[in-house]
Amino acid sequence: MVLTTNLTLTRSEMIKKLTKEYSHSFPSQPIFVETGAGVSTLGMAEVGKEFNAKVYSCDRNPEKIDELIARTKGKLDNVEIIIGDSIEILEEIVKKHGEIHFAHLDSGASAMLTFREFLTLQDYIKPGTGILVDNAALPEEKEVLTEVRKGKILVPYLLASSQWDVQAHPKAGGSMVSATLHQEGNFAEFDYEYPEYVDKWPSYFDENL
């Protein structure tokens, strides 16, 4: 059974909560990544300092990044912010480091983009750690804080996996879903599905790939 929490936490507070839970699985310098820079990047910077992590954040919008850096006044100095395509950037990060210990996925409002970002990372995420997806919810969730497009493909994919332990946080961030990777397990939940996506996945791939 998937756990649903009623935590009313900000994005940064959720990032802090999860990294603390995962910290027992961190090496001496874990690798944290974020797609879609913003207010949450402050949280990434804080946990980066707390756990001596190498932190990356990426975004397509250079004006947004300039304003973010100006407004935060040096608080993001330990975050390597890269402007460009998130998939290409993530490919370079995993090629360089070979493993990922926390990922916050919050870039474009696209289910397929978020899914592709995850696919780029999934073979490198270490057991005992995991991901946090913003603007995402369980398929049957009715009370959400924003449009939850980003998780429409990824969340059912995670639910169907035996190794991903999924938790829903509909009152946190913009409604969020987290997932923890286990070496072994029996976490698959095959009963969850988005009715509007059932048997329509080929068209989504045709349109987005």
PDB file of C-alpha atoms in Angstrom:
ATOM      1  CA  MET A   1       0.000   0.000   0.000  1.00  0.00           C
ATOM      2  CA  VAL A   2       1.403   3.395  -0.983  1.00  0.00           C
ATOM      3  CA  LEU A   3       1.848   5.769   1.939  1.00  0.00           C
ATOM      4  CA  THR A   4       0.232   9.194   1.568  1.00  0.00           C
ATOM      5  CA  THR A   5       1.428  11.865   3.979  1.00  0.00           C
ATOM      6  CA  ASN A   6      -0.369  15.055   4.970  1.00  0.00           C
ATOM      7  CA  LEU A   7       2.814  17.032   5.472  1.00  0.00           C
ATOM      8  CA  THR A   8       2.381  20.714   4.536  1.00  0.00           C
ATOM      9  CA  LEU A   9       6.025  21.279   3.693  1.00  0.00           C
ATOM     10  CA  THR A  10       7.735  23.562   1.194  1.00  0.00           C
ATOM     11  CA  ARG A  11       9.877  22.136  -1.587  1.00  0.00           C
ATOM     12  CA  SER A  12      13.037  22.925   0.368  1.00  0.00           C
ATOM     13  CA  GLU A  13      11.651  21.313   3.513  1.00  0.00           C
ATOM     14  CA  MET A  14      10.843  18.145   1.582  1.00  0.00           C
ATOM     15  CA  ILE A  15      14.361  18.109   0.138  1.00  0.00           C
ATOM     16  CA  LYS A  16      15.782  18.391   3.659  1.00  0.00           C
ATOM     17  CA  LYS A  17      13.478  15.660   4.985  1.00  0.00           C
ATOM     18  CA  LEU A  18      14.350  13.144   2.278  1.00  0.00           C
ATOM     19  CA  THR A  19      18.088  13.729   2.250  1.00  0.00           C
ATOM     20  CA  LYS A  20      18.132  13.255   6.019  1.00  0.00           C
ATOM     21  CA  GLU A  21      16.312   9.936   5.566  1.00  0.00           C
ATOM     22  CA  TYR A  22      18.739   8.876   2.840  1.00  0.00           C
ATOM     23  CA  SER A  23      21.870  10.071   4.604  1.00  0.00           C
ATOM     24  CA  HIS A  24      22.747   6.633   6.002  1.00  0.00           C
ATOM     25  CA  SER A  25      23.371   5.543   2.395  1.00  0.00           C
ATOM     26  CA  PHE A  26      25.506   8.543   1.395  1.00  0.00           C
ATOM     27  CA  PRO A  27      29.227   8.240   0.653  1.00  0.00           C
ATOM     28  CA  SER A  28      31.653  10.886   1.880  1.00  0.00           C
ATOM     29  CA  GLN A  29      30.634  13.179  -0.997  1.00  0.00           C
ATOM     30  CA  PRO A  30      27.199  12.309  -2.399  1.00  0.00           C
ATOM     31  CA  ILE A  31      25.934  13.643  -5.722  1.00  0.00           C
ATOM     32  CA  PHE A  32      22.679  15.642  -5.712  1.00  0.00           C
ATOM     33  CA  VAL A  33      20.954  16.861  -8.883  1.00  0.00           C
ATOM     34  CA  GLU A  34      18.025  19.148  -9.579  1.00  0.00           C
ATOM     35  CA  THR A  35      16.212  19.884 -12.831  1.00  0.00           C
ATOM     36  CA  GLY A  36      14.468  23.241 -12.829  1.00  0.00           C
ATOM     37  CA  ALA A  37      16.194  25.836 -10.670  1.00  0.00           C
ATOM     38  CA  GLY A  38      14.171  28.077  -8.361  1.00  0.00           C
ATOM     39  CA  VAL A  39      13.361  28.615  -4.703  1.00  0.00           C
ATOM     40  CA  SER A  40      14.017  24.918  -4.084  1.00  0.00           C
ATOM     41  CA  THR A  41      17.630  25.434  -5.112  1.00  0.00           C
ATOM     42  CA  LEU A  42      18.166  27.116  -1.741  1.00  0.00           C
ATOM     43  CA  GLY A  43      17.166  23.833  -0.126  1.00  0.00           C
ATOM     44  CA  MET A  44      19.555  21.960  -2.400  1.00  0.00           C
ATOM     45  CA  ALA A  45      22.351  24.313  -1.363  1.00  0.00           C
ATOM     46  CA  GLU A  46      21.616  23.795   2.333  1.00  0.00           C
ATOM     47  CA  VAL A  47      21.606  19.997   2.172  1.00  0.00           C
ATOM     48  CA  GLY A  48      24.695  20.151  -0.014  1.00  0.00           C
ATOM     49  CA  LYS A  49      26.540  21.866   2.811  1.00  0.00           C
ATOM     50  CA  GLU A  50      25.067  19.584   5.459  1.00  0.00           C
ATOM     51  CA  PHE A  51      26.128  16.375   3.709  1.00  0.00           C
ATOM     52  CA  ASN A  52      29.247  17.621   1.883  1.00  0.00           C
ATOM     53  CA  ALA A  53      27.525  16.906  -1.428  1.00  0.00           C
ATOM     54  CA  LYS A  54      28.366  17.957  -4.945  1.00  0.00           C
ATOM     55  CA  VAL A  55      25.174  19.720  -6.028  1.00  0.00           C
ATOM     56  CA  TYR A  56      24.027  20.401  -9.576  1.00  0.00           C
ATOM     57  CA  SER A  57      21.005  22.366 -10.735  1.00  0.00           C
ATOM     58  CA  CYS A  58      20.048  22.897 -14.359  1.00  0.00           C
ATOM     59  CA  ASP A  59      17.608  25.156 -16.154  1.00  0.00           C
ATOM     60  CA  ARG A  60      17.002  26.354 -19.727  1.00  0.00           C
ATOM     61  CA  ASN A  61      16.342  30.004 -18.831  1.00  0.00           C
ATOM     62  CA  PRO A  62      19.477  32.157 -18.373  1.00  0.00           C
ATOM     63  CA  GLU A  63      17.476  35.233 -17.287  1.00  0.00           C
ATOM     64  CA  LYS A  64      15.815  33.200 -14.548  1.00  0.00           C
ATOM     65  CA  ILE A  65      19.202  31.949 -13.352  1.00  0.00           C
ATOM     66  CA  ASP A  66      20.688  35.456 -13.319  1.00  0.00           C
ATOM     67  CA  GLU A  67      17.797  36.726 -11.196  1.00  0.00           C
ATOM     68  CA  LEU A  68      17.968  33.709  -8.886  1.00  0.00           C
ATOM     69  CA  ILE A  69      21.682  34.215  -8.243  1.00  0.00           C
ATOM     70  CA  ALA A  70      21.200  37.946  -7.689  1.00  0.00           C
ATOM     71  CA  ARG A  71      18.344  37.482  -5.247  1.00  0.00           C
ATOM     72  CA  THR A  72      20.025  34.731  -3.204  1.00  0.00           C
ATOM     73  CA  LYS A  73      23.188  36.809  -2.616  1.00  0.00           C
ATOM     74  CA  GLY A  74      25.812  34.096  -2.447  1.00  0.00           C
ATOM     75  CA  LYS A  75      23.654  31.401  -0.832  1.00  0.00           C
ATOM     76  CA  LEU A  76      23.987  29.211  -3.923  1.00  0.00           C
ATOM     77  CA  ASP A  77      27.764  29.385  -4.197  1.00  0.00           C
ATOM     78  CA  ASN A  78      28.091  25.642  -3.516  1.00  0.00           C
ATOM     79  CA  VAL A  79      25.643  24.741  -6.305  1.00  0.00           C
ATOM     80  CA  GLU A  80      26.889  24.277  -9.860  1.00  0.00           C
ATOM     81  CA  ILE A  81      24.098  25.771 -11.945  1.00  0.00           C
ATOM     82  CA  ILE A  82      24.187  24.763 -15.604  1.00  0.00           C
ATOM     83  CA  ILE A  83      22.096  26.386 -18.318  1.00  0.00           C
ATOM     84  CA  GLY A  84      20.856  24.125 -21.084  1.00  0.00           C
ATOM     85  CA  ASP A  85      18.925  20.984 -21.941  1.00  0.00           C
ATOM     86  CA  SER A  86      18.289  18.910 -18.816  1.00  0.00           C
ATOM     87  CA  ILE A  87      18.721  15.543 -20.535  1.00  0.00           C
ATOM     88  CA  GLU A  88      22.094  16.465 -21.996  1.00  0.00           C
ATOM     89  CA  ILE A  89      23.244  17.917 -18.689  1.00  0.00           C
ATOM     90  CA  LEU A  90      22.156  14.849 -16.702  1.00  0.00           C
ATOM     91  CA  GLU A  91      23.944  12.600 -19.193  1.00  0.00           C
ATOM     92  CA  GLU A  92      27.171  14.511 -18.567  1.00  0.00           C
ATOM     93  CA  ILE A  93      26.719  14.378 -14.790  1.00  0.00           C
ATOM     94  CA  VAL A  94      26.200  10.608 -14.648  1.00  0.00           C
ATOM     95  CA  LYS A  95      29.050  10.089 -17.088  1.00  0.00           C
ATOM     96  CA  LYS A  96      31.332  12.093 -14.806  1.00  0.00           C
ATOM     97  CA  HIS A  97      30.294  10.669 -11.429  1.00  0.00           C
ATOM     98  CA  GLY A  98      28.791   7.258 -12.149  1.00  0.00           C
ATOM     99  CA  GLU A  99      26.223   7.501  -9.362  1.00  0.00           C
ATOM    100  CA  ILE A 100      23.457   9.740  -7.991  1.00  0.00           C
ATOM    101  CA  HIS A 101      22.246   9.919  -4.386  1.00  0.00           C
ATOM    102  CA  PHE A 102      19.322  12.351  -4.618  1.00  0.00           C
ATOM    103  CA  ALA A 103      17.389  13.902  -7.502  1.00  0.00           C
ATOM    104  CA  HIS A 104      14.759  16.629  -7.420  1.00  0.00           C
ATOM    105  CA  LEU A 105      12.834  16.664 -10.720  1.00  0.00           C
ATOM    106  CA  ASP A 106      11.024  19.948 -11.328  1.00  0.00           C
ATOM    107  CA  SER A 107      11.752  21.252 -14.825  1.00  0.00           C
ATOM    108  CA  GLY A 108       9.304  21.764 -17.697  1.00  0.00           C
ATOM    109  CA  ALA A 109       5.615  20.991 -17.153  1.00  0.00           C
ATOM    110  CA  SER A 110       5.896  17.884 -19.308  1.00  0.00           C
ATOM    111  CA  ALA A 111       5.191  14.310 -18.287  1.00  0.00           C
ATOM    112  CA  MET A 112       7.462  12.956 -21.003  1.00  0.00           C
ATOM    113  CA  LEU A 113      10.381  15.262 -20.144  1.00  0.00           C
ATOM    114  CA  THR A 114      10.228  14.300 -16.468  1.00  0.00           C
ATOM    115  CA  PHE A 115      10.076  10.622 -17.428  1.00  0.00           C
ATOM    116  CA  ARG A 116      13.069  10.980 -19.739  1.00  0.00           C
ATOM    117  CA  GLU A 117      15.027  12.783 -17.012  1.00  0.00           C
ATOM    118  CA  PHE A 118      14.344   9.880 -14.693  1.00  0.00           C
ATOM    119  CA  LEU A 119      15.330   7.310 -17.321  1.00  0.00           C
ATOM    120  CA  THR A 120      18.633   9.134 -17.737  1.00  0.00           C
ATOM    121  CA  LEU A 121      19.300   8.808 -14.008  1.00  0.00           C
ATOM    122  CA  GLN A 122      17.709   5.539 -12.961  1.00  0.00           C
ATOM    123  CA  ASP A 123      20.674   3.214 -13.548  1.00  0.00           C
ATOM    124  CA  TYR A 124      22.875   5.497 -11.457  1.00  0.00           C
ATOM    125  CA  ILE A 125      20.663   6.078  -8.414  1.00  0.00           C
ATOM    126  CA  LYS A 126      22.053   4.134  -5.477  1.00  0.00           C
ATOM    127  CA  PRO A 127      19.884   1.856  -3.317  1.00  0.00           C
ATOM    128  CA  GLY A 128      18.791   3.525  -0.094  1.00  0.00           C
ATOM    129  CA  THR A 129      18.462   6.883  -1.827  1.00  0.00           C
ATOM    130  CA  GLY A 130      15.923   8.248  -4.277  1.00  0.00           C
ATOM    131  CA  ILE A 131      14.027  11.020  -5.998  1.00  0.00           C
ATOM    132  CA  LEU A 132      11.498  13.765  -5.355  1.00  0.00           C
ATOM    133  CA  VAL A 133       9.112  14.817  -8.132  1.00  0.00           C
ATOM    134  CA  ASP A 134       7.229  18.108  -7.925  1.00  0.00           C
ATOM    135  CA  ASN A 135       3.819  18.711  -9.506  1.00  0.00           C
ATOM    136  CA  ALA A 136       3.067  15.003  -9.217  1.00  0.00           C
ATOM    137  CA  ALA A 137       0.442  12.878  -7.489  1.00  0.00           C
ATOM    138  CA  LEU A 138      -0.994   9.397  -7.332  1.00  0.00           C
ATOM    139  CA  PRO A 139      -3.426   8.683 -10.170  1.00  0.00           C
ATOM    140  CA  GLU A 140      -6.501   8.693  -7.934  1.00  0.00           C
ATOM    141  CA  GLU A 141      -5.543  11.779  -5.893  1.00  0.00           C
ATOM    142  CA  LYS A 142      -8.287  14.444  -6.015  1.00  0.00           C
ATOM    143  CA  GLU A 143      -6.908  17.192  -3.775  1.00  0.00           C
ATOM    144  CA  VAL A 144      -3.783  18.633  -5.365  1.00  0.00           C
ATOM    145  CA  LEU A 145      -2.121  22.037  -5.113  1.00  0.00           C
ATOM    146  CA  THR A 146      -1.211  22.498  -8.792  1.00  0.00           C
ATOM    147  CA  GLU A 147      -1.522  20.792 -12.133  1.00  0.00           C
ATOM    148  CA  VAL A 148       0.285  17.480 -11.640  1.00  0.00           C
ATOM    149  CA  ARG A 149       1.374  16.861 -15.216  1.00  0.00           C
ATOM    150  CA  LYS A 150       5.018  16.092 -14.474  1.00  0.00           C
ATOM    151  CA  GLY A 151       4.302  12.759 -12.832  1.00  0.00           C
ATOM    152  CA  LYS A 152       1.651  11.432 -15.196  1.00  0.00           C
ATOM    153  CA  ILE A 153       3.979   8.866 -16.797  1.00  0.00           C
ATOM    154  CA  LEU A 154       6.707   8.535 -14.181  1.00  0.00           C
ATOM    155  CA  VAL A 155       4.504   7.868 -11.150  1.00  0.00           C
ATOM    156  CA  PRO A 156       2.711   4.804 -12.628  1.00  0.00           C
ATOM    157  CA  TYR A 157       6.096   3.538 -13.844  1.00  0.00           C
ATOM    158  CA  LEU A 158       7.495   3.766 -10.307  1.00  0.00           C
ATOM    159  CA  LEU A 159       4.378   2.188  -8.803  1.00  0.00           C
ATOM    160  CA  ALA A 160       4.743  -0.820 -11.083  1.00  0.00           C
ATOM    161  CA  SER A 161       8.364  -1.398 -10.062  1.00  0.00           C
ATOM    162  CA  SER A 162       9.149  -3.886  -7.323  1.00  0.00           C
ATOM    163  CA  GLN A 163      12.203  -1.915  -6.192  1.00  0.00           C
ATOM    164  CA  TRP A 164      10.783   1.594  -5.830  1.00  0.00           C
ATOM    165  CA  ASP A 165       8.940   2.445  -2.618  1.00  0.00           C
ATOM    166  CA  VAL A 166       6.622   5.329  -3.552  1.00  0.00           C
ATOM    167  CA  GLN A 167       5.165   7.913  -1.163  1.00  0.00           C
ATOM    168  CA  ALA A 168       2.713  10.676  -2.017  1.00  0.00           C
ATOM    169  CA  HIS A 169       2.852  14.149  -0.497  1.00  0.00           C
ATOM    170  CA  PRO A 170      -0.174  15.973  -1.964  1.00  0.00           C
ATOM    171  CA  LYS A 171       0.070  18.912   0.447  1.00  0.00           C
ATOM    172  CA  ALA A 172       3.826  19.495   0.053  1.00  0.00           C
ATOM    173  CA  GLY A 173       5.414  21.769  -2.543  1.00  0.00           C
ATOM    174  CA  GLY A 174       3.159  21.858  -5.578  1.00  0.00           C
ATOM    175  CA  SER A 175       1.958  18.325  -4.674  1.00  0.00           C
ATOM    176  CA  MET A 176       4.866  15.905  -4.701  1.00  0.00           C
ATOM    177  CA  VAL A 177       5.772  12.242  -4.974  1.00  0.00           C
ATOM    178  CA  SER A 178       8.945  10.686  -3.599  1.00  0.00           C
ATOM    179  CA  ALA A 179      10.414   7.276  -4.342  1.00  0.00           C
ATOM    180  CA  THR A 180      13.164   5.342  -2.591  1.00  0.00           C
ATOM    181  CA  LEU A 181      15.168   2.673  -4.411  1.00  0.00           C
ATOM    182  CA  HIS A 182      15.706  -0.674  -2.701  1.00  0.00           C
ATOM    183  CA  GLN A 183      18.192  -3.363  -3.646  1.00  0.00           C
ATOM    184  CA  GLU A 184      15.448  -5.937  -3.334  1.00  0.00           C
ATOM    185  CA  GLY A 185      11.799  -5.600  -2.529  1.00  0.00           C
ATOM    186  CA  ASN A 186       8.195  -6.186  -3.326  1.00  0.00           C
ATOM    187  CA  PHE A 187       6.796  -2.699  -3.640  1.00  0.00           C
ATOM    188  CA  ALA A 188       4.932  -2.975  -6.945  1.00  0.00           C
ATOM    189  CA  GLU A 189       1.418  -1.502  -6.994  1.00  0.00           C
ATOM    190  CA  PHE A 190      -0.200  -2.589 -10.254  1.00  0.00           C
ATOM    191  CA  ASP A 191      -3.663  -1.228  -9.491  1.00  0.00           C
ATOM    192  CA  TYR A 192      -2.734   2.418 -10.014  1.00  0.00           C
ATOM    193  CA  GLU A 193      -3.258   3.944 -13.435  1.00  0.00           C
ATOM    194  CA  TYR A 194      -4.327   7.189 -15.059  1.00  0.00           C
ATOM    195  CA  PRO A 195      -7.519   6.389 -16.991  1.00  0.00           C
ATOM    196  CA  GLU A 196      -6.736   8.914 -19.722  1.00  0.00           C
ATOM    197  CA  TYR A 197      -3.312   7.289 -20.312  1.00  0.00           C
ATOM    198  CA  VAL A 198      -4.386   3.647 -20.447  1.00  0.00           C
ATOM    199  CA  ASP A 199      -3.588   2.089 -23.837  1.00  0.00           C
ATOM    200  CA  LYS A 200      -2.609   5.501 -25.192  1.00  0.00           C
ATOM    201  CA  TRP A 201       1.099   5.406 -24.403  1.00  0.00           C
ATOM    202  CA  PRO A 202       2.230   4.800 -28.035  1.00  0.00           C
ATOM    203  CA  SER A 203       0.802   8.159 -29.109  1.00  0.00           C
ATOM    204  CA  TYR A 204       2.654   9.946 -26.309  1.00  0.00           C
ATOM    205  CA  PHE A 205       5.932   8.422 -27.431  1.00  0.00           C
ATOM    206  CA  ASP A 206       5.204   9.262 -31.066  1.00  0.00           C
ATOM    207  CA  GLU A 207       4.512  12.888 -30.169  1.00  0.00           C
ATOM    208  CA  ASN A 208       7.425  13.397 -27.798  1.00  0.00           C
ATOM    209  CA  LEU A 209      10.332  11.306 -29.036  1.00  0.00           C
TER     210      LEU A 209
END
